[in-house]
Each structure stands twice: as structure tokens, then as C-alpha cells.
Short mmCIF file of C-alpha atoms in Angstrom, two decimals:
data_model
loop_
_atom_site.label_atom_id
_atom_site.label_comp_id
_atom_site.label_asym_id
_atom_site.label_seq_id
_atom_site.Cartn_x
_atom_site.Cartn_y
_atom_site.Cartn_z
CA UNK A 3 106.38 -28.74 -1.03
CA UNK A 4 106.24 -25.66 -3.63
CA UNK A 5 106.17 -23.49 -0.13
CA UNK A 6 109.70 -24.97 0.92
CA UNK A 7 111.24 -24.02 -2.27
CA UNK A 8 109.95 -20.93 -2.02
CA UNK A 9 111.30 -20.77 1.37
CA UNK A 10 114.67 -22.02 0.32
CA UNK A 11 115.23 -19.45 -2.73
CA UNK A 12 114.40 -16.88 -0.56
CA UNK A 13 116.90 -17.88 1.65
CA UNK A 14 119.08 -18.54 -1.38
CA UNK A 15 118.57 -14.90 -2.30
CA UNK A 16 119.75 -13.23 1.11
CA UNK A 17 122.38 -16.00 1.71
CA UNK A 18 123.44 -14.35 -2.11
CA UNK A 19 123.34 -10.90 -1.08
CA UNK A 20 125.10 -11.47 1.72
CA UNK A 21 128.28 -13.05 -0.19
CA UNK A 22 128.27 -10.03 -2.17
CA UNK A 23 127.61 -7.28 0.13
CA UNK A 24 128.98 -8.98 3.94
CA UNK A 25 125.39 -7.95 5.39
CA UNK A 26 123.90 -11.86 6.23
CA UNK A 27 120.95 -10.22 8.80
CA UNK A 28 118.47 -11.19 6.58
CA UNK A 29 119.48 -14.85 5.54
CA UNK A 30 120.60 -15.36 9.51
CA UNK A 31 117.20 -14.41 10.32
CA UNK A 32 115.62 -17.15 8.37
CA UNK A 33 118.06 -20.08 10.42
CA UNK A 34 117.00 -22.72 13.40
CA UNK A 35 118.71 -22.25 16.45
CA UNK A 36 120.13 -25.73 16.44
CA UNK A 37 120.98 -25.18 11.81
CA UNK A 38 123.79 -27.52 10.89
CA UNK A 39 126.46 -26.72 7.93
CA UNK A 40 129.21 -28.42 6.62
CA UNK A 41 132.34 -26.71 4.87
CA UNK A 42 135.03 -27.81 2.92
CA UNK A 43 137.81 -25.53 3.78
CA UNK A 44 139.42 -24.95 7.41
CA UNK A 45 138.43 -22.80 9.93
CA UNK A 46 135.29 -24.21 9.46
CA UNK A 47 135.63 -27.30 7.71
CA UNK A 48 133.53 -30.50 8.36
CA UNK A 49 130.46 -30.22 10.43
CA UNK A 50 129.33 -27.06 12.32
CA UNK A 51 125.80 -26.93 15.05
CA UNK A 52 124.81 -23.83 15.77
CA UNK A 53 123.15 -20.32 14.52
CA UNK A 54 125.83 -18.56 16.39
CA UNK A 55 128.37 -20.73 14.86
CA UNK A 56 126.88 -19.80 11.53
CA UNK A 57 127.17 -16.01 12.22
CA UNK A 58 130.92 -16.60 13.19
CA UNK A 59 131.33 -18.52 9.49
CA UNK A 60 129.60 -16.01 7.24
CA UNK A 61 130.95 -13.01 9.06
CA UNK A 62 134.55 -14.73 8.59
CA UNK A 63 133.84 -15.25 5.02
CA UNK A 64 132.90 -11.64 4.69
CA UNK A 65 135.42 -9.70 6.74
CA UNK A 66 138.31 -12.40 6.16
CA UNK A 67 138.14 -14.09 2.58
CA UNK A 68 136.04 -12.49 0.09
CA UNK A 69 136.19 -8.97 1.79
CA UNK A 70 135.25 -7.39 -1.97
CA UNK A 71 132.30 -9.78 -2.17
CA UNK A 72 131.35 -13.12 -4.08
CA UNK A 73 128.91 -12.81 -7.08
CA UNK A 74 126.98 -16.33 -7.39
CA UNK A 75 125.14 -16.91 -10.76
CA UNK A 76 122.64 -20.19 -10.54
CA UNK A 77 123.11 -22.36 -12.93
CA UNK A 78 120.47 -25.93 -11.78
CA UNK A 79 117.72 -25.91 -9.41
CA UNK A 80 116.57 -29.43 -7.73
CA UNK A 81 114.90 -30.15 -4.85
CA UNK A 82 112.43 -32.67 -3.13
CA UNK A 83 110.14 -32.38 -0.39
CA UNK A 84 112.70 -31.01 2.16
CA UNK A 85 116.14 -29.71 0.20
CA UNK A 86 116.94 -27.64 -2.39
CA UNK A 87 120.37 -28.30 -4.06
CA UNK A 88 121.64 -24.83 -6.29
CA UNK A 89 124.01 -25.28 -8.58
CA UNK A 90 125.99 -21.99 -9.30
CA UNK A 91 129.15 -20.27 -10.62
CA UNK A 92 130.79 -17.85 -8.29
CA UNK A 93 133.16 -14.80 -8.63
CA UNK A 94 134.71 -12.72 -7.14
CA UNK A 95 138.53 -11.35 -5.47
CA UNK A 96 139.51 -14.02 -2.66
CA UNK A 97 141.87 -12.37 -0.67
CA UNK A 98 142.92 -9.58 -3.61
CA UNK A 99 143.23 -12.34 -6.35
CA UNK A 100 140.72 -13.04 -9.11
CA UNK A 101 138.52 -16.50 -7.75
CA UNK A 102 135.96 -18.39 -9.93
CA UNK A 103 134.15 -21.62 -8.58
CA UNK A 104 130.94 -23.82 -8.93
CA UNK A 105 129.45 -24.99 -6.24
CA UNK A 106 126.43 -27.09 -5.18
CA UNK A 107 124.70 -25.77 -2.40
CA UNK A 108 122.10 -27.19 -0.23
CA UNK A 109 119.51 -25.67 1.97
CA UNK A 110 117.23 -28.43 4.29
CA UNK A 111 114.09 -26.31 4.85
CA UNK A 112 111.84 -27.04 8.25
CA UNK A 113 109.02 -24.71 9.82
CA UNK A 114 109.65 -22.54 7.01
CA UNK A 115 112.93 -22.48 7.90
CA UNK A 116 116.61 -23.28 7.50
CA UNK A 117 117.62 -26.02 9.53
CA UNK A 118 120.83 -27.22 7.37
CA UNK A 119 123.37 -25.99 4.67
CA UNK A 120 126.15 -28.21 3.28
CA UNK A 121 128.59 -26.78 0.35
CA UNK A 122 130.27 -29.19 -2.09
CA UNK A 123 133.09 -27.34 -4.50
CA UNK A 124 133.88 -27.98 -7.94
CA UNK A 125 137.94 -26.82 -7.15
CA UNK A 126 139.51 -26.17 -3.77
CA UNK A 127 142.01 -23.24 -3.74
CA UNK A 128 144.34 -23.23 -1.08
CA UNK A 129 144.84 -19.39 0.50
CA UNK B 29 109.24 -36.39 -15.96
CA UNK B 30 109.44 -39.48 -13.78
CA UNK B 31 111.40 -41.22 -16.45
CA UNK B 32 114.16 -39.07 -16.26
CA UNK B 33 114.66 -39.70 -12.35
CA UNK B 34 114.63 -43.24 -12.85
CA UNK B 35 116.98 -43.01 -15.78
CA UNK B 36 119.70 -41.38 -14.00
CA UNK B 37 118.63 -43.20 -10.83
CA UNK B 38 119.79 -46.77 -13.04
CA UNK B 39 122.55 -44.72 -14.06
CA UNK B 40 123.74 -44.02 -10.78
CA UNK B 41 123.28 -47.30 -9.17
CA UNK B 42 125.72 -48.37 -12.19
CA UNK B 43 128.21 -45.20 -11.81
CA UNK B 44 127.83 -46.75 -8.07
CA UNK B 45 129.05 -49.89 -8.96
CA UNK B 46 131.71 -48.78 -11.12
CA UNK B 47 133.35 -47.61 -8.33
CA UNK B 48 132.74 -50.42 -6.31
CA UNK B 49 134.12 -52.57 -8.81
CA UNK B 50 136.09 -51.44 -11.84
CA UNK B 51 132.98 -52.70 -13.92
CA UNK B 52 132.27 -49.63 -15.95
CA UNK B 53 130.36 -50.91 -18.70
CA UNK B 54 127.03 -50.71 -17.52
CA UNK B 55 127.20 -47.14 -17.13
CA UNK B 56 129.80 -46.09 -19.91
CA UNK B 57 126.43 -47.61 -22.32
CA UNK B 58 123.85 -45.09 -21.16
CA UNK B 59 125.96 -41.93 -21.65
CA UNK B 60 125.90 -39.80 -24.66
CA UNK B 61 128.63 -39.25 -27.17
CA UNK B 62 128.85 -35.70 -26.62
CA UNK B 63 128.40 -36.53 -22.64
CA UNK B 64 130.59 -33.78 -20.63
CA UNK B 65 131.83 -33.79 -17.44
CA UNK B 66 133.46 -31.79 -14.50
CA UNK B 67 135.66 -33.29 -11.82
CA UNK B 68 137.19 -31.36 -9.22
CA UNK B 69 140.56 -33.12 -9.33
CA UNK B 70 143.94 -33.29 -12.09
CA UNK B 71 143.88 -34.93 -14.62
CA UNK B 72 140.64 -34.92 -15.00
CA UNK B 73 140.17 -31.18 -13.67
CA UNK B 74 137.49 -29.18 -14.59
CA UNK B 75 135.49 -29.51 -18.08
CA UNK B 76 135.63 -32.39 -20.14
CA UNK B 77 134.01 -33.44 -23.10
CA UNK B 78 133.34 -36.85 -25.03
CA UNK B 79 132.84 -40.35 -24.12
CA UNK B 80 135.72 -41.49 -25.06
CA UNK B 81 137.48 -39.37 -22.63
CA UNK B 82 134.87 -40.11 -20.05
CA UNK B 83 136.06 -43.96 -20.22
CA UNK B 84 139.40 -43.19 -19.69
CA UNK B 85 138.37 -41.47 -16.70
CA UNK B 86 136.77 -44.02 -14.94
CA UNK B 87 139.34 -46.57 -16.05
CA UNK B 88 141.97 -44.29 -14.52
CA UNK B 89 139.97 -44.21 -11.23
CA UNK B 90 139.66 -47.59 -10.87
CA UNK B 91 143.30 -48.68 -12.01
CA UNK B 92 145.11 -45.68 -10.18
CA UNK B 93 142.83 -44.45 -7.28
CA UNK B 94 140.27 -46.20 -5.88
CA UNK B 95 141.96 -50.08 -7.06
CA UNK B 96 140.39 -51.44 -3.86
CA UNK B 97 136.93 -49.91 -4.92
CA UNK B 98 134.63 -46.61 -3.48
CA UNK B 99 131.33 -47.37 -1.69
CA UNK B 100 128.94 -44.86 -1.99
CA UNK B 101 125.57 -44.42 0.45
CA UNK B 102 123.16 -42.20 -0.56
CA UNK B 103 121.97 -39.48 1.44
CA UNK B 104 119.50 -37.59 -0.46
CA UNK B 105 117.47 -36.92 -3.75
CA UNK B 106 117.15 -34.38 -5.59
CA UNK B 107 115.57 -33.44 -8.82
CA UNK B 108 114.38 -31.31 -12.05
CA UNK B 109 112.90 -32.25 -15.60
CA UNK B 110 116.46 -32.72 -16.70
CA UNK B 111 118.47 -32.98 -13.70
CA UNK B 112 118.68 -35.46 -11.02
CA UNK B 113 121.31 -34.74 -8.13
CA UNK B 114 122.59 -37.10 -5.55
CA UNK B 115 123.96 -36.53 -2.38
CA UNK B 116 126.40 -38.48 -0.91
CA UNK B 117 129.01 -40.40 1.45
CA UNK B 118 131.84 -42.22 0.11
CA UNK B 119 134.02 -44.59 1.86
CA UNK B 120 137.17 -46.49 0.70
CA UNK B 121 141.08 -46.92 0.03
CA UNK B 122 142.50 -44.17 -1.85
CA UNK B 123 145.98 -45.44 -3.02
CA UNK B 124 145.93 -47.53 0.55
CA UNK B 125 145.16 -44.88 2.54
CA UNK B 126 141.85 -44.62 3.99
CA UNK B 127 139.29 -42.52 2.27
CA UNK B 128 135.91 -40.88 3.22
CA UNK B 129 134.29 -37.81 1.60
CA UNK B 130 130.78 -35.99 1.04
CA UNK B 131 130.02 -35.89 -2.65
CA UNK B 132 127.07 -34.24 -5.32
CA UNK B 133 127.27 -35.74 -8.32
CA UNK B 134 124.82 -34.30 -10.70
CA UNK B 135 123.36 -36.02 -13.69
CA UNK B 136 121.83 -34.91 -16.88
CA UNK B 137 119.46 -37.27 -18.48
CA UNK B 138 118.24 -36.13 -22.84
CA UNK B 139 116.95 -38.88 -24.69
CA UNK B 140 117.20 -41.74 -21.91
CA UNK B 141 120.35 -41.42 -21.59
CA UNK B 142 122.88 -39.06 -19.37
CA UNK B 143 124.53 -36.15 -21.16
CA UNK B 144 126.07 -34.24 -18.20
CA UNK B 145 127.99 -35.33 -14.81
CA UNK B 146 129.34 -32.73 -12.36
CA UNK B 147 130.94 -33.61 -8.92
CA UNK B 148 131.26 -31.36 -6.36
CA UNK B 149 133.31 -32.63 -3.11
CA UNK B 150 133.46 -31.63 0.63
CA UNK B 151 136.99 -32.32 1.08
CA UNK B 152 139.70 -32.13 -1.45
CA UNK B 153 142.39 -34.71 -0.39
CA UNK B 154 145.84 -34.33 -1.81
CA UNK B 155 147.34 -37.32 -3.38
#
């Protein structure tokens, strides 16, 4: 149990890095081929199967929404045997103009891996 | 430890009912006075604090939103010393229109009682 946190604040950390700097190798590396997500906000929104579905998403995020990067700051931590739900602040430019957010994120670890993500938002901007 | 998850897990089966029902004075008696919230949605958008104000906020979303009740199922569990985090579906009439949505609502339990409520939501509906 105290391995699959581990396992998902690791994954927390790249899937962090990656919002701020648009390289996701490292937190793509540590998905299932057959990871699920769910989004709020359209292209993506609703329920996505699929690793290479995933790389699609965050590269979109990257190159398309928050080109200038996201800065997440965790606020909560909770988990149980098999998710781990972070609750965090975000910042950042979305699409030039100033965006702040909170979030709760969370990461469904199996085989010491990421098998699911879903992201619930505190306030949905339209673009 | 364990106290606190059953705490806000009464709490929530309450909060549950609330919206079910319009019944909201199970769960308006186990929150603190300074008790502070977060919804994602005008008029209740963003941080508020107070008990008071929380009651008018559940009154409103019974008398004005969900007046044929919200059913909640819960999906999954999730916890801390202080924080217990559930995620779910929800299912209803929102002002006659069919409703469904993924939620986290987040609960903080001090002194038996809950202190803190966030909601995050997958989909932001317009009214």
C-alpha cells in the first residue's frame, strides 16, 4: 500500500513537470497500455482508453493550452489501497491570459503503474 | 484516525441525503461554525465561509436546482488524518432537465465534526 503511493507521487511529480515544462516522457513512461482518463473540458472531455490517446491529450495541453506551462502546488494528499486523490492549486498563462484553478486529481496505481487518471475542477473557464 | 473516516463517512451519507431529499438538518448539525466551503458554480462560487451561509446553500440547491432531488453512488474512498475524499456519480433533474456528473467532494473532519467541504466537478453544466 505505502509502495503505491509512492508510485503515484512519483507519477504525480513527472505528470507536474510535465505541465510546467511540455516534456511528459517520463510520466508517459510510467502508464498501462490500456490507462483510462477522464476530462472535463472538450477535445478530450469525458472518458478516454488508451496510452496513445493520453500522449495526444498531454501533448495538446502542452503545445495548445498552457503553451507557457502550468505550475501545480499540492495542497491534500489521500489515498487507499489503489488511488491517490491530490488536491492542488494551479497557475499559470492559458492561452496568453493569467489562469488559476484547484483541482482534484486522481491516479489508480496497478503493477506499479498508472492504469487511470480522472480530473475534477474547482471552476471551468471557457477558451 | 479511524474516527475521522467514519465521521465524515456519517457526514456524507447525510450530505447524501440532503440532496436526495431537501432534508438538510442532519448534516447542517455536524458542521462547524467557522465551516468553509468551495463550490465550483455562482452564487455559491468559489470560497465561502460560515454556517450560516453554508445553510443557505443547500437550501438554495434543493429549492432552485436539484427540487426533484440528486442521487449520489459512490465510487471510491479516499483518506488522510484530517481529510476524507469521496468520489463520485451523480444522477438527477437539474431544473427538469436531466442531470449526471462525476463529483469529489472533500471533507474536513476537527473535533468530530466537518470544518471544510470542497467540490470539484467533471462537467460544468450551464444553467
Amino acid at each position: 500500500m505505502m509502495n503505491n503511493i509512492a508510485i503515484a507521487k512519483q507519477a504525480f511529480d513527472y505528470f507536474s513537470h510535465g505541465l510546467a515544462s511540455g516534456e511528459w516522457d517520463n510520466f508517459l513512461a510510467m502508464l498501462t497500455e490500456d490507462f483510462t482518463f477522464s476530462f472535463p473540458i472538450a477535445p478530450f472531455q469525458g472518458r478516454n482508453i488508451g496510452k496513445d490517446k493520453a500522449e495526444r491529450f498531454f501533448n495538446y495541453v502542452s503545445t495548445q493550452v498552457f503553451t507557457e506551462g502550468l505550475y501545480l502546488t499540492v495542497e491534500r494528499i489521500t489515498s487507499n489501497e489503489t488511488t491517490v486523490v491530490f488536491e492542488v492549486q494551479s497557475q499559470g498563462l492559458m492561452s496568453g491570459n493569467p489562469y488559476q484553478n484547484q483541482a482534484a486529481i486522481s491516479f489508480d496505481v496497478r503493477d506499479n503503474l498508472i492504469c487511470g487518471y480522472r480530473e475534477y475542477l474547482s471552476f471551468i473557464y471557457s477558451r
